[in-house]
Short mmCIF file of C-alpha atoms in Angstrom, two decimals:
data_model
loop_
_atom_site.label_atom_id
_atom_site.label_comp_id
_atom_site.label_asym_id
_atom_site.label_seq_id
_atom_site.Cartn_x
_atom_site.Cartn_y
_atom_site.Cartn_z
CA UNK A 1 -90.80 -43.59 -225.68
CA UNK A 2 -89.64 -45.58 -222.56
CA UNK A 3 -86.32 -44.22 -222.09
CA UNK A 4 -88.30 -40.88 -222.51
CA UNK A 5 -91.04 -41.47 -219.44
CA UNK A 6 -88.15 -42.64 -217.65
CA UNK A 7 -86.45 -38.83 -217.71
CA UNK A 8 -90.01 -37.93 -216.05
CA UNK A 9 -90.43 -38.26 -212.36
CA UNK A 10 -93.80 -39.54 -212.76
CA UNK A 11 -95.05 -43.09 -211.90
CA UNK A 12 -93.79 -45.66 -214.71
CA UNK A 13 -96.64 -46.87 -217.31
CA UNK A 14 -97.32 -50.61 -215.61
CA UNK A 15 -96.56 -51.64 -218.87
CA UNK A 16 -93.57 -50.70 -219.27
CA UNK A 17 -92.57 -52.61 -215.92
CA UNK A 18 -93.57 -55.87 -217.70
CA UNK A 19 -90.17 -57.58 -218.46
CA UNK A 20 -89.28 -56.25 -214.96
CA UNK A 21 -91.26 -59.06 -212.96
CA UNK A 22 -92.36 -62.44 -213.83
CA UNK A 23 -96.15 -63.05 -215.37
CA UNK A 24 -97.76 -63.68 -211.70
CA UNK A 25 -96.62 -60.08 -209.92
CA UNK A 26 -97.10 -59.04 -213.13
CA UNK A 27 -100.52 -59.86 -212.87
CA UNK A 28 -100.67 -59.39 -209.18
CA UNK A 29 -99.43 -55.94 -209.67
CA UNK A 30 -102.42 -55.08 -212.23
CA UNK A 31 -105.20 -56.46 -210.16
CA UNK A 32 -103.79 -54.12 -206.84
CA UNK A 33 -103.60 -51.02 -209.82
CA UNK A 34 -107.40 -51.62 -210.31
CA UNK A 35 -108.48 -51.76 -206.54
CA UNK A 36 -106.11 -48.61 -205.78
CA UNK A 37 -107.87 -46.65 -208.75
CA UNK A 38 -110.84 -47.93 -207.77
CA UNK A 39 -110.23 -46.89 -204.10
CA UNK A 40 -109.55 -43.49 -205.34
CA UNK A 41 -112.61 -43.03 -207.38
CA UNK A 42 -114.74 -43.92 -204.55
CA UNK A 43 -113.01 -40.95 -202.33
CA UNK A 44 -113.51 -39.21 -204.93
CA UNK A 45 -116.99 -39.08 -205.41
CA UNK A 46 -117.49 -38.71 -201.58
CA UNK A 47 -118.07 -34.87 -201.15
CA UNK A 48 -118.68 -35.26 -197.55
CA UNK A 49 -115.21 -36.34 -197.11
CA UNK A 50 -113.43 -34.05 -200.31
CA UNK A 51 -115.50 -31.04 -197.88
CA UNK A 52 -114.03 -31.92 -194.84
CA UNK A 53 -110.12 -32.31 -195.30
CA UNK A 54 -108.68 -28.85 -193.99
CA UNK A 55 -105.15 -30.49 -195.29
CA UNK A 56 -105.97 -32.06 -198.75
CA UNK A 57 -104.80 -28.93 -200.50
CA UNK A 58 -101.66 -28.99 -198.50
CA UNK A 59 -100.78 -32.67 -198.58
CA UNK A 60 -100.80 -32.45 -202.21
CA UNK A 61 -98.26 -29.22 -202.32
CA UNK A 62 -96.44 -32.13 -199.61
CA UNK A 63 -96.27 -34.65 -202.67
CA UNK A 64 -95.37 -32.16 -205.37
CA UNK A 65 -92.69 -30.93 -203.39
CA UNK A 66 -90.69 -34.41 -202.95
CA UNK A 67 -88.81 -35.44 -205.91
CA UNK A 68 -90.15 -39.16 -206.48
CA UNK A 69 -87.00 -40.44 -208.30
CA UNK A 70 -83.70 -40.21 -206.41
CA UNK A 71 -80.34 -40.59 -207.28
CA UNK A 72 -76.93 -42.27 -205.76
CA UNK A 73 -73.57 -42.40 -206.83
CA UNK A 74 -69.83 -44.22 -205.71
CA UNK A 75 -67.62 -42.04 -204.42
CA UNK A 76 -63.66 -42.53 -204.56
CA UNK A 77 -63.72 -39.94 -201.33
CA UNK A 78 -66.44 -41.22 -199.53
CA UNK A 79 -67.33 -44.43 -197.95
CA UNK A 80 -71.02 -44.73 -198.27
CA UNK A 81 -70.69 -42.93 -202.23
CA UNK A 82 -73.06 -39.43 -202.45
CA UNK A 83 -76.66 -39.26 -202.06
CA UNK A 84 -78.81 -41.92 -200.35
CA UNK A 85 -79.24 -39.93 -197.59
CA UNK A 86 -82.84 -38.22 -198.24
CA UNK A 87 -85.98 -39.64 -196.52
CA UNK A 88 -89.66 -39.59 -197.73
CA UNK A 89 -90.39 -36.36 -195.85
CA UNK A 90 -88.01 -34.43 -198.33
CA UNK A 91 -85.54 -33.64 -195.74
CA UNK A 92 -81.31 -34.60 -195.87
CA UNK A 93 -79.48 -35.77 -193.10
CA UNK A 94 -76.75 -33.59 -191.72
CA UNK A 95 -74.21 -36.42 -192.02
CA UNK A 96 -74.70 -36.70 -195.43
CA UNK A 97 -70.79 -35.82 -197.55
CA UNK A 98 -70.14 -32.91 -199.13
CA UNK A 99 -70.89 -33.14 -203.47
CA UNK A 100 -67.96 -32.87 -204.38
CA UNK A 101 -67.90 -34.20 -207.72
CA UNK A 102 -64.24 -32.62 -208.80
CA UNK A 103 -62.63 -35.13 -206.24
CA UNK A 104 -65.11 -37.96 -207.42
CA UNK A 105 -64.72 -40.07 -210.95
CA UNK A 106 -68.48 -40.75 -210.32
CA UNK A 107 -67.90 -44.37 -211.47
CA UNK A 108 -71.67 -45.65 -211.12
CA UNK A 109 -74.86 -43.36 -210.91
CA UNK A 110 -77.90 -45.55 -210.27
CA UNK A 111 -81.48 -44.07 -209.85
CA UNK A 112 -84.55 -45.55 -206.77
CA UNK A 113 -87.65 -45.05 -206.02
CA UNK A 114 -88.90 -45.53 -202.33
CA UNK A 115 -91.97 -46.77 -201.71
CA UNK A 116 -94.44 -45.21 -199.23
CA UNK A 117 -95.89 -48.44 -197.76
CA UNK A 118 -96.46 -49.07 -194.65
CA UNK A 119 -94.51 -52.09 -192.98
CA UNK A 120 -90.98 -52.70 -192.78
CA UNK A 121 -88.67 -49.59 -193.34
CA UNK A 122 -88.57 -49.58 -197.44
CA UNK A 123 -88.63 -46.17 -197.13
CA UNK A 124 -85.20 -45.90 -195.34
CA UNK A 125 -81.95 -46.10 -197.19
CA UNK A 126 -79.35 -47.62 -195.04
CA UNK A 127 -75.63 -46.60 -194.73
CA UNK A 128 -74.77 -50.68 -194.69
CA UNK A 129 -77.12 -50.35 -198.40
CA UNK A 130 -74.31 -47.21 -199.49
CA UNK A 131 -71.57 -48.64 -198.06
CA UNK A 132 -71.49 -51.57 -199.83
CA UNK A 133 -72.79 -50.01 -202.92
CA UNK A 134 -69.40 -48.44 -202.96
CA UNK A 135 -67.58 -51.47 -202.31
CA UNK A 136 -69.04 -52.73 -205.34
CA UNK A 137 -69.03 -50.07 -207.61
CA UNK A 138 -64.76 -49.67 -207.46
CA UNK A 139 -63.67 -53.38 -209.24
CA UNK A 140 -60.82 -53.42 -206.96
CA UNK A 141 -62.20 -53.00 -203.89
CA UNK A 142 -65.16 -55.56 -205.23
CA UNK A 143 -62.95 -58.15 -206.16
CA UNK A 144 -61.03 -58.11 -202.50
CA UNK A 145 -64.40 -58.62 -201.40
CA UNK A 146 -65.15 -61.34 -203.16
CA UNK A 147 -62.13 -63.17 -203.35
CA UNK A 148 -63.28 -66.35 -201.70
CA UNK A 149 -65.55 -66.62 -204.57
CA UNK A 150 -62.96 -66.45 -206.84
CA UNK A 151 -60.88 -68.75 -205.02
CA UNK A 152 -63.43 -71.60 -205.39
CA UNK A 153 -64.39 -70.24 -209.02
CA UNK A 154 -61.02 -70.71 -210.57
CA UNK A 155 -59.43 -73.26 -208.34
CA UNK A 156 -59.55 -75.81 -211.63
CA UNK A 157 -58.94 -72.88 -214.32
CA UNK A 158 -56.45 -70.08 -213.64
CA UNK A 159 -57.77 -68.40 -216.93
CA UNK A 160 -59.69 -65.27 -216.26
CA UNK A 161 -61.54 -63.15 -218.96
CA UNK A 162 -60.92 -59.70 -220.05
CA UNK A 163 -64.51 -59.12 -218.53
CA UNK A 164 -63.72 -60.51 -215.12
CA UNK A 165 -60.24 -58.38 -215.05
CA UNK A 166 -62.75 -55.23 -216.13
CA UNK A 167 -64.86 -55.79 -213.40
CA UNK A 168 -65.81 -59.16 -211.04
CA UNK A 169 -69.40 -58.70 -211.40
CA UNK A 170 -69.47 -59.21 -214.52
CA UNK A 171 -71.69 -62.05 -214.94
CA UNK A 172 -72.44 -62.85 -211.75
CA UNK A 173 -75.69 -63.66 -210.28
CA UNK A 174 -76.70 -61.26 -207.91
CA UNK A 175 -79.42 -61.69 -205.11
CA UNK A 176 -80.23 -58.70 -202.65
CA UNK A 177 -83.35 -59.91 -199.83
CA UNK A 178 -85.36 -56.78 -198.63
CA UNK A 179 -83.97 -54.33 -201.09
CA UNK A 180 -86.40 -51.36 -200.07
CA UNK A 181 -84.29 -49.13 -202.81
CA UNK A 182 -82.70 -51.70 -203.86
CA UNK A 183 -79.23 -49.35 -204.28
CA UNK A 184 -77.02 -52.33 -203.68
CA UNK A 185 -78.96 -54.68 -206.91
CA UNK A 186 -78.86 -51.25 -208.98
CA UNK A 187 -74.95 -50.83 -208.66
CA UNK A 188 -74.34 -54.48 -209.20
CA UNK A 189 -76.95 -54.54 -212.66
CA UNK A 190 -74.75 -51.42 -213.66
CA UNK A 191 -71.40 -53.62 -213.21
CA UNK A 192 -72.41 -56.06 -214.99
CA UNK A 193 -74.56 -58.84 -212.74
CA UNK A 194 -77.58 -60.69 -213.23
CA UNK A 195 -79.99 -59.07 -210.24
CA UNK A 196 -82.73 -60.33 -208.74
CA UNK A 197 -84.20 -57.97 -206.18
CA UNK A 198 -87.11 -59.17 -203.47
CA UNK A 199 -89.05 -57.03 -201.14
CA UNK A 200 -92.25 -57.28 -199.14
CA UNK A 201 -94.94 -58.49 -200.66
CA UNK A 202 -96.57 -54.80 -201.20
CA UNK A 203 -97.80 -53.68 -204.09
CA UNK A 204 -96.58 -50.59 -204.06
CA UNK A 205 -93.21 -51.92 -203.02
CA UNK A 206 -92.41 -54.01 -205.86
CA UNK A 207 -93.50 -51.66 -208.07
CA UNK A 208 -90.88 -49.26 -206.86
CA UNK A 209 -88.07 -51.72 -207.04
CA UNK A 210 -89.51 -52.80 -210.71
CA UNK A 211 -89.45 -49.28 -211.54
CA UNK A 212 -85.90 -48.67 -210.59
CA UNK A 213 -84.70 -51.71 -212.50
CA UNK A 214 -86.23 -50.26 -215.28
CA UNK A 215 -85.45 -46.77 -215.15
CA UNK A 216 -81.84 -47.38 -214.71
CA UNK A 217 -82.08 -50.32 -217.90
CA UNK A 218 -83.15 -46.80 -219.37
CA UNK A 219 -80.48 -44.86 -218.52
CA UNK A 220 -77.46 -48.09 -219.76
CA UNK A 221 -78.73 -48.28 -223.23
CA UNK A 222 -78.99 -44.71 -223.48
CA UNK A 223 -75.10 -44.75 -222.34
CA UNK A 224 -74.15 -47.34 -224.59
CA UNK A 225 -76.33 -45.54 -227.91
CA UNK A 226 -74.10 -42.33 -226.84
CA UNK A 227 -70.93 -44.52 -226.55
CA UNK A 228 -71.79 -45.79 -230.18
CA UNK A 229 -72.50 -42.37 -231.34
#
C-alpha cells in the first residue's frame, strides 16, 4: 500500500510520513493538519465568499495542471544532472539541458516535492542544489570531493571496505540546512548516507521534505525487491 500511494501524485497519508520525523513534528505536523482542514471547512461553508471568487474555478484547473511530484536525475553530460529546473508556476527554464538519456547512465533518479509556503525560497531549486547533486551522485567525482574527510578518516587504518570503494557515502552521516527540495539529502540517502534534512519551521514545508524522504524510501526497496526478483 505505501509504495503504491507513493506512484500517486497526491499528498502522502500523514501517516505514512511517521518514521520520517521524530514524535514532536510528528505531532506538530498533525495539530497544523487539523487547523488547515479546519480552515478549509470554514471557507467552505462561507457562500458569500465561494459566490464571489471569479477565479476559484480557474485556480483549481492552475493546481491540477502542475505535477506535484518532480523528478531529478545525475547526468554524466551535464553539470547540474537533468531536471530541477521547473518552478511552482509549471513553467521550465530555457537553460535547462537537453534529455538526453542515450548519452546519460542515469546513475541516481531521486523524486521532491516543493512546498508552496510562503517565506524563504523553498519553492526554488538551485543550480548550487543540482550541481552538487551531481557531484555526489558519480563516486569518483564524490570521493575527490571529499577527500579531506578521508584523509582524517583513515589516517590510523589504511583498510577501506568494499562499500567505501563502491561508493564514499556509504555510511556517512549526511546533514543538508535549508533543503527546500532537499535534492542534495535525496541523492546522498540514494548513495548510501544517513540524511537528516532541516527546513523552515513550516508546516507545509516539512511535510514536503518528509514526503520526499519517503517517497524515494519507496522507490529503493522497490529497486532492491526487483533486483531480488
Amino acid at each position: 500500500m505505501e509504495y503504491e500511494n507513493c506512484l500517486k501524485d497526491e499528498p502522502l497519508p500523514l501517516s505514512q510520513l511517521r518514521s520520517r520525523v521524530s514524535a514532536k513534528t510528528f505531532a506538530w505536523l498533525q495539530q497544523a493538519e487539523y487547523e488547515e482542514r479546519n480552515h478549509r471547512e470554514a471557507l467552505e461553508q462561507d457562500e458569500a465568499l465561494t459566490s464571489a471568487s471569479f477565479f476559484a474555478h480557474d485556480e483549481d484547473d492552475w493546481h491540477e495542471a502542475i505535477k506535484r511530484v518532480s523528478e531529478w536525475k545525475s547526468s554524466l553530460v551535464n553539470p547540474d544532472g537533468i531536471g530541477g529546473y521547473d518552478d511552482l508556476t509549471g513553467t521550465e527554464a530555457e537553460t535547462a539541458p537537453e534529455k538526453d538519456d542515450s548519452a546519460d547512465a542515469a546513475l541516481v533518479k531521486v523524486k521532491y516535492v516543493l512546498s508552496e509556503a510562503s517565506g524563504g525560497h523553498g519553492e526554488t531549486i538551485w543550480a548550487a542544489a543540482r550541481h552538487v547533486s551531481n557531484l555526489f551522485a558519480d563516486a569518483d567525482k564524490c570521493r575527490m570531493l571529499l577527500q579531506p574527510c578521508f584523509t582524517s578518516q583513515y589516517a590510523e587504518s589504511k583498510k577501506v571496505t568494499t562499500a567505501e570503494r563502491n561508493h564514499p557515502l556509504i555510511g556517512m552521516r549526511f546533514l543538508e540546512l535549508g533543503g527546500g527540495g532537499g535534492i542534495p539529502s535525496w541523492t546522498a540517502m540514494r548513495c548510501g548516507a544517513k540524511v537528516v534534512c532541516t527546513d523552515q519551521s513550516i508546516p507545509e514545508r516539512i511535510r514536503c521534505l518528509a514526503e520526499s524522504a519517503e517517497r524515494n524510501r519507496c522507490d529503493m526497496i522497490e529497486k532492491l525487491s526487483l533486483k531480488d526478483d
